[in-house]
Amino acid sequence: MTGRADASGDRAVAAGGNIGQVVTGDFSTRVEHGVLLPAESLSVPASGLVHLPERTALFVGRAGELARLDAGAPSGVQVLCGLGGIGKSTLAAHWAAGRIDDHHPVWWITAETAGELDAGLAALARAMQPAYVGVLPEDALRERALQWLAAHDHWLLVLDNVSDPADVKPLLARATRGRVLITSRRATGWQDLAETIAVPELDPEEAAALFARVCPGDGVAEVCAELGHLPLALRQAAAYCSEAGISPRAYLDLLARYPAETYALTAEGGETGRTVARVWQVTLDRLADTPLAGRILGVLAWWASEGIPRRLLEPLGSPLEVTEAIRRLRAHSMIALDGDSLSVHRVVQAVVRAGGAGREEAGALLVDVMRAHPPLDEVRANPRAWQLIAAQAEALARYTEPGEDTADWAVLFEWAGLLFGVDAEERTFFLFGRALLGYARLHGAKDNRTLAVMRSLTMVAQRVEDVPTPHEELLALHISAFGPDDPRTIEARGCLAEVLLESSRGRAVELLRENLDRAVRSLGEDAPVALKARCDLIAAGSDPSVAADDLELLHAHARGVLPEGDRLIRMIEVSLLSALWDAGRTERALEFTEAAAEETRARLGATHPDTLTKRGYHAVALAKSGDVECARRLARTLLHDCQSTLGEAAFTRIIRELAEVQLRSDD
């Protein structure tokens, strides 16, 4: 006996030193070797105790996140949260490696499960006191480590890849005197435990620098953008390019042709379980008990990566089911929420999309919205909301092949193009072109639907640079299908004339005269097609003063025979204003725009899109007349109304430019 020990109670045993056998009367226990190891026997070597992953030489950026880690949190606990592969562990290892001079120990624990956390704490106890090896069981070692952490300060634990905040809650409750840094894909559930730091993708310059350190060359910026500036994907792609001896641009080609296989590639010796094709499978497995979550992710893979209206997902289940599925996806960092819209990282989309699931359902949901036939006034009153719907159809068109389009999808793409309208003409052109391919394949080149969308495509193409459009062929097709006097043929002839006005004015005027003659003869002078043909011919005249007089008369006549607010009346007004300005009649233009704005305001209200257009014309007329101060005031007020009603549409940008130019002139 080498020390004093006391015991109390029936059959209690106490020992103050090493003993071999204990007999209590009920049974005996043989202790082959016993060593007393009090809690205070744990210690940190004077040289320090560090257990961290190998630091990567490819670390870039993260200045904001590093600053927040340096500042710390009142609780001493911070969580780096975000999508798998976003670089949480790399960031944690980089920061922790810079803390080894003022924290003892600095200890890294892979803590995906509660069992892994316990094993990491036990390993810490063994490192602090090697004499524990082979003496105490794992649970006793874990307890000794917790006791030491609770009694000391200036230590740093990094708990990597924690799946469930509940797994670390007991540790955080007891060990409160040091620093704890956690990495987790769980973005929620930390509010009572820690400060959360969301880790985003790298910015474009940082991503390019990371990639170029391993594999510089042509196409670095493009491949980084395609990989969504996701650090894991960038490192693996750069390593693969370097080892395979291919350029970043060649990798892009592989990615486009073989997406599923390319996302699974890694360089020799790389972690196959950590490729972008597999890194999210662990999360998806955890969501298996909420099947709708996986189904929603499959749908989102075929839509835009951001700005996805949440309401589009409502038909997929009951409100509670959809809400719970979205909550779980967000909790595991698979999606992000911003008000009533969702976003998904584009690489997550690409990997999910490569599996093929969700394609038909993504299209069907959009077709159902289209079939609801929103009133035109509703679309005009809130164009931003409807253009968000159109953006999902555009993404679906870009991610799928034209030869697979159904009849419903062809209609969907044309509808989406109409929703974009003049605010995004290149997007409109793409969607009309996709619809044209579908109609021609499914219904034939001379079908009314094919010809209608071709006419729309032709009109948009005139405003989109570097886009060839077969105007002559289109006119010939219309004459063959409908005859030379049909309104559709007249419209196609007018489109061709408009294109030729710059390069072949004589032929353009000939076509416009033919249009007017055929329209009047076949439809009558007051038919909208005839009025439009007359407007086009007048506007093409070489003398703007004559054109202005004739257009004033035509405008008055059109208002007498067409419904109030008719689109053709607005078109005539645009031609009239252009002629007045070209003729130098700014005072008349000012009178005309002021009267038109007041009339439309009284009929439709101050913020109706038609009223905003007329007010915009008046602001421009004020500026042209020299009344800069009034133009500025009107532009300021109008800009606020345009932003509220139209969002950042093309017209809003024009008004902002007018307002800002005037404001700068005052400085």
CSV table of C-alpha atoms in Angstrom, one decimal, residues 75-450:
chain,number,residue,atom,x,y,z
A,75,SER,CA,-19.1,31.9,-26.8
A,76,GLY,CA,-15.7,30.9,-28.1
A,77,VAL,CA,-17.4,28.6,-30.6
A,78,GLN,CA,-17.7,29.3,-34.4
A,79,VAL,CA,-19.1,27.2,-37.2
A,80,LEU,CA,-17.9,27.3,-40.8
A,81,CYS,CA,-21.0,26.1,-42.7
A,82,GLY,CA,-21.7,25.6,-46.4
A,83,LEU,CA,-22.0,23.3,-49.3
A,84,GLY,CA,-19.8,20.2,-49.4
A,85,GLY,CA,-16.7,21.0,-51.4
A,86,ILE,CA,-16.9,24.8,-50.7
A,87,GLY,CA,-13.6,24.7,-48.8
A,88,LYS,CA,-14.7,24.8,-45.1
A,89,SER,CA,-12.1,22.2,-43.9
A,90,THR,CA,-9.3,23.9,-45.9
A,91,LEU,CA,-10.2,27.2,-44.4
A,92,ALA,CA,-10.3,25.8,-40.9
A,93,ALA,CA,-7.0,24.0,-41.3
A,94,HIS,CA,-5.3,27.2,-42.7
A,95,TRP,CA,-6.6,29.3,-39.9
A,96,ALA,CA,-5.8,26.8,-37.1
A,97,ALA,CA,-2.3,26.4,-38.3
A,98,GLY,CA,-1.7,30.1,-37.6
A,99,ARG,CA,-2.9,29.7,-34.0
A,100,ILE,CA,-0.3,27.1,-32.7
A,101,ASP,CA,1.8,29.7,-30.9
A,102,ASP,CA,-1.0,30.9,-28.7
A,103,HIS,CA,-3.2,27.8,-28.3
A,104,HIS,CA,-2.1,24.6,-26.6
A,105,PRO,CA,-3.1,22.0,-27.7
A,106,VAL,CA,-4.4,22.6,-31.2
A,107,TRP,CA,-6.3,19.4,-32.0
A,108,TRP,CA,-8.2,18.4,-35.1
A,109,ILE,CA,-11.0,15.8,-34.7
A,110,THR,CA,-13.0,14.4,-37.6
A,111,ALA,CA,-16.5,14.5,-36.0
A,112,GLU,CA,-19.0,13.4,-38.6
A,113,THR,CA,-20.6,11.1,-36.0
A,114,ALA,CA,-20.8,11.1,-32.3
A,115,GLY,CA,-18.5,8.0,-32.2
A,116,GLU,CA,-15.8,9.8,-34.2
A,117,LEU,CA,-16.0,12.7,-31.8
A,118,ASP,CA,-15.5,10.4,-28.8
A,119,ALA,CA,-12.6,8.7,-30.6
A,120,GLY,CA,-11.0,12.0,-31.2
A,121,LEU,CA,-11.2,13.1,-27.6
A,122,ALA,CA,-9.8,9.8,-26.5
A,123,ALA,CA,-6.9,10.2,-28.9
A,124,LEU,CA,-6.3,13.7,-27.4
A,125,ALA,CA,-6.0,12.1,-23.9
A,126,ARG,CA,-3.5,9.5,-25.1
A,127,ALA,CA,-1.4,12.2,-26.8
A,128,MET,CA,-1.3,14.2,-23.6
A,129,GLN,CA,-0.4,11.2,-21.4
A,130,PRO,CA,1.0,8.2,-23.3
A,131,ALA,CA,0.9,6.2,-20.1
A,132,TYR,CA,-2.9,5.9,-20.7
A,133,VAL,CA,-2.3,3.7,-23.7
A,134,GLY,CA,-3.6,0.2,-23.1
A,135,VAL,CA,-4.7,1.1,-19.5
A,136,LEU,CA,-8.1,2.9,-19.7
A,137,PRO,CA,-11.0,2.1,-22.0
A,138,GLU,CA,-12.1,4.6,-24.7
A,139,ASP,CA,-14.9,6.1,-22.7
A,140,ALA,CA,-12.7,6.7,-19.7
A,141,LEU,CA,-10.1,8.4,-21.9
A,142,ARG,CA,-12.8,10.6,-23.5
A,143,GLU,CA,-14.0,11.6,-20.0
A,144,ARG,CA,-10.4,12.5,-18.9
A,145,ALA,CA,-10.0,14.7,-21.9
A,146,LEU,CA,-13.3,16.4,-21.2
A,147,GLN,CA,-12.3,17.0,-17.6
A,148,TRP,CA,-9.0,18.5,-18.7
A,149,LEU,CA,-10.6,20.8,-21.3
A,150,ALA,CA,-13.2,22.0,-18.7
A,151,ALA,CA,-10.4,22.9,-16.3
A,152,HIS,CA,-8.0,24.7,-18.7
A,153,ASP,CA,-7.9,27.5,-21.2
A,154,HIS,CA,-5.9,28.6,-24.3
A,155,TRP,CA,-6.7,25.4,-26.2
A,156,LEU,CA,-8.2,25.0,-29.7
A,157,LEU,CA,-10.3,22.2,-30.9
A,158,VAL,CA,-11.3,21.9,-34.6
A,159,LEU,CA,-14.3,19.6,-35.1
A,160,ASP,CA,-14.5,18.8,-38.8
A,161,ASN,CA,-17.6,17.9,-40.8
A,162,VAL,CA,-20.1,17.7,-37.9
A,163,SER,CA,-23.4,16.3,-39.1
A,164,ASP,CA,-25.7,17.1,-36.3
A,165,PRO,CA,-25.3,20.0,-33.8
A,166,ALA,CA,-26.7,17.7,-31.1
A,167,ASP,CA,-23.6,15.5,-31.3
A,168,VAL,CA,-21.3,18.3,-30.0
A,169,LYS,CA,-23.7,19.9,-27.6
A,170,PRO,CA,-22.5,17.9,-24.5
A,171,LEU,CA,-18.9,18.8,-25.3
A,172,LEU,CA,-19.7,22.5,-25.8
A,173,ALA,CA,-21.6,22.6,-22.5
A,174,ARG,CA,-18.6,21.3,-20.5
A,175,ALA,CA,-15.6,22.7,-22.4
A,176,THR,CA,-16.1,26.4,-22.2
A,177,ARG,CA,-12.7,27.9,-21.5
A,178,GLY,CA,-11.0,27.4,-24.9
A,179,ARG,CA,-11.8,27.9,-28.6
A,180,VAL,CA,-13.9,25.5,-30.7
A,181,LEU,CA,-14.0,25.8,-34.5
A,182,ILE,CA,-16.6,23.5,-36.2
A,183,THR,CA,-17.1,22.8,-39.9
A,184,SER,CA,-20.4,21.5,-41.1
A,185,ARG,CA,-22.7,21.3,-44.0
A,186,ARG,CA,-25.6,22.0,-41.6
A,187,ALA,CA,-26.4,25.6,-42.0
A,188,THR,CA,-29.1,25.7,-39.3
A,189,GLY,CA,-29.5,24.5,-35.7
A,190,TRP,CA,-26.5,26.4,-34.3
A,191,GLN,CA,-28.3,29.5,-33.0
A,192,ASP,CA,-28.0,28.5,-29.3
A,193,LEU,CA,-24.5,27.0,-29.6
A,194,ALA,CA,-22.2,29.1,-31.8
A,195,GLU,CA,-21.7,31.9,-34.2
A,196,THR,CA,-22.1,30.7,-37.8
A,197,ILE,CA,-19.9,31.9,-40.7
A,198,ALA,CA,-21.3,31.0,-44.1
A,199,VAL,CA,-18.5,30.0,-46.5
A,200,PRO,CA,-19.3,31.1,-50.1
A,201,GLU,CA,-17.6,30.0,-53.4
A,202,LEU,CA,-14.4,31.9,-54.3
A,203,ASP,CA,-14.7,35.1,-56.2
A,204,PRO,CA,-13.7,34.8,-59.9
A,205,GLU,CA,-10.2,36.3,-59.5
A,206,GLU,CA,-9.4,34.0,-56.5
A,207,ALA,CA,-10.7,31.0,-58.4
A,208,ALA,CA,-8.6,31.7,-61.4
A,209,ALA,CA,-5.5,32.2,-59.2
A,210,LEU,CA,-6.2,28.8,-57.5
A,211,PHE,CA,-6.6,27.0,-60.9
A,212,ALA,CA,-3.6,28.7,-62.6
A,213,ARG,CA,-1.2,27.7,-59.8
A,214,VAL,CA,-1.6,24.1,-60.9
A,215,CYS,CA,-2.6,24.4,-64.6
A,216,PRO,CA,-2.3,27.8,-66.3
A,217,GLY,CA,-3.4,28.1,-69.8
A,218,ASP,CA,-6.2,29.2,-72.2
A,219,GLY,CA,-9.7,29.1,-70.8
A,220,VAL,CA,-8.9,29.3,-67.0
A,221,ALA,CA,-11.6,31.9,-66.3
A,222,GLU,CA,-14.2,30.0,-68.4
A,223,VAL,CA,-13.6,26.7,-66.7
A,224,CYS,CA,-13.7,28.4,-63.3
A,225,ALA,CA,-17.1,29.9,-64.2
A,226,GLU,CA,-18.4,26.6,-65.4
A,227,LEU,CA,-17.3,24.9,-62.1
A,228,GLY,CA,-19.1,27.7,-60.2
A,229,HIS,CA,-15.8,28.8,-58.5
A,230,LEU,CA,-16.2,25.7,-56.2
A,231,PRO,CA,-12.8,25.1,-54.6
A,232,LEU,CA,-13.0,21.3,-54.5
A,233,ALA,CA,-14.0,21.1,-58.2
A,234,LEU,CA,-11.3,23.6,-59.2
A,235,ARG,CA,-8.5,21.8,-57.4
A,236,GLN,CA,-9.5,18.4,-58.9
A,237,ALA,CA,-10.0,19.8,-62.4
A,238,ALA,CA,-6.7,21.6,-62.3
A,239,ALA,CA,-4.8,18.6,-61.0
A,240,TYR,CA,-6.4,16.4,-63.7
A,241,CYS,CA,-5.6,18.9,-66.5
A,242,SER,CA,-2.0,19.1,-65.3
A,243,GLU,CA,-1.6,15.3,-65.1
A,244,ALA,CA,-3.4,14.6,-68.4
A,245,GLY,CA,-1.5,17.4,-70.2
A,246,ILE,CA,-4.6,19.1,-71.5
A,247,SER,CA,-5.6,22.8,-71.4
A,248,PRO,CA,-8.4,24.2,-69.3
A,249,ARG,CA,-10.4,24.8,-72.5
A,250,ALA,CA,-10.0,21.1,-73.5
A,251,TYR,CA,-11.3,20.2,-70.0
A,252,LEU,CA,-14.3,22.4,-70.7
A,253,ASP,CA,-15.0,20.4,-73.9
A,254,LEU,CA,-14.8,17.1,-71.9
A,255,LEU,CA,-17.2,18.6,-69.4
A,256,ALA,CA,-19.7,19.6,-72.1
A,257,ARG,CA,-19.6,16.2,-73.8
A,258,TYR,CA,-19.2,13.8,-70.8
A,259,PRO,CA,-20.5,15.7,-67.7
A,260,ALA,CA,-21.2,12.7,-65.5
A,261,GLU,CA,-17.9,11.0,-66.2
A,262,THR,CA,-15.8,14.3,-66.0
A,263,TYR,CA,-17.2,15.2,-62.6
A,264,ALA,CA,-16.0,11.8,-61.3
A,265,LEU,CA,-12.4,12.3,-62.6
A,266,THR,CA,-9.5,12.9,-60.2
A,267,ALA,CA,-5.8,12.9,-60.6
A,268,GLU,CA,-3.6,9.9,-59.8
A,269,GLY,CA,-3.6,9.5,-56.0
A,270,GLY,CA,-6.6,11.8,-55.5
A,271,GLU,CA,-9.4,10.9,-53.2
A,272,THR,CA,-12.0,9.2,-55.3
A,273,GLY,CA,-14.5,9.5,-52.5
A,274,ARG,CA,-14.0,13.3,-52.6
A,275,THR,CA,-14.8,14.0,-56.2
A,276,VAL,CA,-17.6,16.5,-57.0
A,277,ALA,CA,-19.6,13.6,-58.4
A,278,ARG,CA,-19.7,11.9,-55.0
A,279,VAL,CA,-19.1,14.6,-52.4
A,280,TRP,CA,-22.8,15.3,-52.0
A,281,GLN,CA,-24.0,11.7,-52.0
A,282,VAL,CA,-23.5,11.6,-48.2
A,283,THR,CA,-25.9,14.5,-47.8
A,284,LEU,CA,-28.4,13.0,-50.2
A,285,ASP,CA,-28.3,9.8,-48.2
A,286,ARG,CA,-29.1,11.7,-45.1
A,287,LEU,CA,-32.1,13.2,-46.8
A,288,ALA,CA,-33.4,9.8,-47.9
A,289,ASP,CA,-36.1,9.9,-45.2
A,290,THR,CA,-37.6,12.9,-47.0
A,291,PRO,CA,-38.0,11.7,-50.6
A,292,LEU,CA,-39.5,14.9,-51.8
A,293,ALA,CA,-36.2,16.7,-51.0
A,294,GLY,CA,-34.4,14.6,-53.6
A,295,ARG,CA,-37.2,15.0,-56.0
A,296,ILE,CA,-37.2,18.8,-55.6
A,297,LEU,CA,-33.4,18.9,-56.1
A,298,GLY,CA,-33.9,16.9,-59.3
A,299,VAL,CA,-36.3,19.5,-60.6
A,300,LEU,CA,-34.1,22.4,-59.6
A,301,ALA,CA,-31.2,20.9,-61.5
A,302,TRP,CA,-33.0,21.8,-64.8
A,303,TRP,CA,-33.8,25.4,-63.9
A,304,ALA,CA,-31.8,28.5,-63.4
A,305,SER,CA,-29.2,28.4,-60.6
A,306,GLU,CA,-30.7,31.4,-58.8
A,307,GLY,CA,-33.9,33.5,-58.6
A,308,ILE,CA,-36.2,30.4,-58.7
A,309,PRO,CA,-39.7,31.3,-57.5
A,310,ARG,CA,-40.5,29.1,-54.6
A,311,ARG,CA,-44.2,28.9,-55.7
A,312,LEU,CA,-43.2,26.8,-58.7
A,313,LEU,CA,-42.6,23.9,-56.4
A,314,GLU,CA,-46.0,24.1,-54.7
A,315,PRO,CA,-47.7,21.4,-56.9
A,316,LEU,CA,-45.2,18.8,-55.8
A,317,GLY,CA,-46.9,18.1,-52.4
A,318,SER,CA,-48.9,19.5,-49.6
A,319,PRO,CA,-47.7,22.9,-48.2
A,320,LEU,CA,-46.2,21.1,-45.2
A,321,GLU,CA,-44.4,18.5,-47.3
A,322,VAL,CA,-42.9,21.0,-49.7
A,323,THR,CA,-41.9,23.3,-46.8
A,324,GLU,CA,-40.3,20.5,-44.9
A,325,ALA,CA,-38.4,19.3,-48.0
A,326,ILE,CA,-37.1,22.8,-48.7
A,327,ARG,CA,-36.2,23.2,-45.0
A,328,ARG,CA,-34.1,20.1,-45.1
A,329,LEU,CA,-32.3,21.0,-48.3
A,330,ARG,CA,-31.5,24.3,-46.9
A,331,ALA,CA,-30.4,22.9,-43.5
A,332,HIS,CA,-27.8,20.7,-45.4
A,333,SER,CA,-26.6,23.6,-47.6
A,334,MET,CA,-27.9,22.1,-50.8
A,335,ILE,CA,-30.0,25.2,-51.6
A,336,ALA,CA,-30.1,28.8,-50.4
A,337,LEU,CA,-33.2,30.9,-49.7
A,338,ASP,CA,-33.6,34.6,-50.4
A,339,GLY,CA,-37.2,35.7,-49.6
A,340,ASP,CA,-39.5,33.8,-51.9
A,341,SER,CA,-36.8,32.5,-54.2
A,342,LEU,CA,-34.3,29.7,-54.1
A,343,SER,CA,-30.8,29.2,-55.5
A,344,VAL,CA,-28.7,26.1,-56.1
A,345,HIS,CA,-25.0,25.9,-56.8
A,346,ARG,CA,-24.5,25.3,-60.5
A,347,VAL,CA,-22.1,22.4,-60.0
A,348,VAL,CA,-24.7,20.7,-57.7
A,349,GLN,CA,-27.2,21.2,-60.6
A,350,ALA,CA,-24.7,19.7,-63.1
A,351,VAL,CA,-24.0,16.6,-61.1
A,352,VAL,CA,-27.7,16.0,-60.3
A,353,ARG,CA,-28.6,16.7,-63.9
A,354,ALA,CA,-26.1,14.2,-65.2
A,355,GLY,CA,-28.1,11.5,-63.5
A,356,GLY,CA,-31.1,12.5,-65.7
A,357,ALA,CA,-33.7,12.6,-62.9
A,358,GLY,CA,-36.3,15.5,-62.8
A,359,ARG,CA,-36.2,16.6,-66.4
A,360,GLU,CA,-39.8,15.8,-67.4
A,361,GLU,CA,-41.2,17.1,-64.1
A,362,ALA,CA,-39.2,20.3,-64.4
A,363,GLY,CA,-40.8,20.9,-67.8
A,364,ALA,CA,-44.3,19.8,-66.7
A,365,LEU,CA,-44.4,22.3,-63.8
A,366,LEU,CA,-43.6,25.2,-66.1
A,367,VAL,CA,-46.1,24.0,-68.7
A,368,ASP,CA,-48.8,24.0,-66.0
A,369,VAL,CA,-48.0,27.6,-65.1
A,370,MET,CA,-48.2,28.6,-68.8
A,371,ARG,CA,-51.5,26.8,-69.2
A,372,ALA,CA,-53.0,29.0,-66.4
A,373,HIS,CA,-52.9,31.8,-69.0
A,374,PRO,CA,-52.1,34.8,-66.8
A,375,PRO,CA,-54.0,37.9,-68.1
A,376,LEU,CA,-51.9,40.2,-70.2
A,377,ASP,CA,-52.5,43.0,-67.8
A,378,GLU,CA,-51.2,40.9,-64.9
A,379,VAL,CA,-48.0,40.2,-66.9
A,380,ARG,CA,-47.5,43.9,-67.8
A,381,ALA,CA,-48.2,45.0,-64.2
A,382,ASN,CA,-45.5,42.7,-62.8
A,383,PRO,CA,-43.0,41.8,-65.6
A,384,ARG,CA,-40.2,40.9,-63.2
A,385,ALA,CA,-42.1,38.1,-61.5
A,386,TRP,CA,-43.1,36.6,-64.9
A,387,GLN,CA,-39.6,36.9,-66.3
A,388,LEU,CA,-38.4,34.9,-63.4
A,389,ILE,CA,-40.7,32.1,-64.6
A,390,ALA,CA,-39.3,32.6,-68.2
A,391,ALA,CA,-35.8,32.3,-66.9
A,392,GLN,CA,-36.6,28.7,-65.7
A,393,ALA,CA,-37.9,27.8,-69.2
A,394,GLU,CA,-34.8,29.3,-70.7
A,395,ALA,CA,-32.5,27.2,-68.5
A,396,LEU,CA,-34.5,24.1,-69.4
A,397,ALA,CA,-34.0,24.9,-73.1
A,398,ARG,CA,-30.3,25.3,-72.6
A,399,TYR,CA,-29.9,22.1,-70.6
A,400,THR,CA,-31.9,19.9,-73.1
A,401,GLU,CA,-31.6,19.0,-76.7
A,402,PRO,CA,-34.1,20.4,-79.4
A,403,GLY,CA,-34.8,16.9,-80.8
A,404,GLU,CA,-36.4,15.9,-77.5
A,405,ASP,CA,-38.8,18.8,-77.2
A,406,THR,CA,-42.5,17.9,-76.9
A,407,ALA,CA,-45.3,20.0,-78.4
A,408,ASP,CA,-45.9,21.5,-75.0
A,409,TRP,CA,-42.3,22.5,-74.6
A,410,ALA,CA,-42.3,24.2,-78.0
A,411,VAL,CA,-45.2,26.3,-76.8
A,412,LEU,CA,-43.5,26.9,-73.4
A,413,PHE,CA,-40.4,28.3,-75.0
A,414,GLU,CA,-42.3,30.6,-77.3
A,415,TRP,CA,-44.4,31.8,-74.3
A,416,ALA,CA,-41.2,32.4,-72.2
A,417,GLY,CA,-39.7,34.4,-75.1
A,418,LEU,CA,-42.8,36.6,-75.1
A,419,LEU,CA,-42.4,37.2,-71.4
A,420,PHE,CA,-38.9,38.5,-71.8
A,421,GLY,CA,-39.9,40.7,-74.7
A,422,VAL,CA,-37.7,43.7,-75.5
A,423,ASP,CA,-36.1,43.7,-72.0
A,424,ALA,CA,-33.9,40.8,-73.0
A,425,GLU,CA,-33.8,40.5,-76.7
A,426,GLU,CA,-31.0,37.9,-76.9
A,427,ARG,CA,-32.8,35.6,-74.5
A,428,THR,CA,-36.1,36.2,-76.5
A,429,PHE,CA,-34.3,35.3,-79.7
A,430,PHE,CA,-32.9,32.1,-78.2
A,431,LEU,CA,-36.3,31.0,-77.0
A,432,PHE,CA,-38.1,31.8,-80.2
A,433,GLY,CA,-35.4,29.9,-82.1
A,434,ARG,CA,-35.9,26.9,-79.9
A,435,ALA,CA,-39.7,27.1,-80.3
A,436,LEU,CA,-39.2,27.3,-84.1
A,437,LEU,CA,-37.2,24.2,-84.2
A,438,GLY,CA,-39.9,22.3,-82.2
A,439,TYR,CA,-42.8,23.6,-84.3
A,440,ALA,CA,-41.0,22.8,-87.6
A,441,ARG,CA,-40.1,19.3,-86.5
A,442,LEU,CA,-43.5,18.5,-85.0
A,443,HIS,CA,-45.9,20.3,-87.3
A,444,GLY,CA,-44.0,21.2,-90.5
A,445,ALA,CA,-42.5,24.3,-91.9
A,446,LYS,CA,-45.7,25.7,-93.3
A,447,ASP,CA,-47.8,25.2,-90.1
A,448,ASN,CA,-49.3,28.5,-88.7
A,449,ARG,CA,-47.5,28.0,-85.5
A,450,THR,CA,-44.1,27.6,-87.2
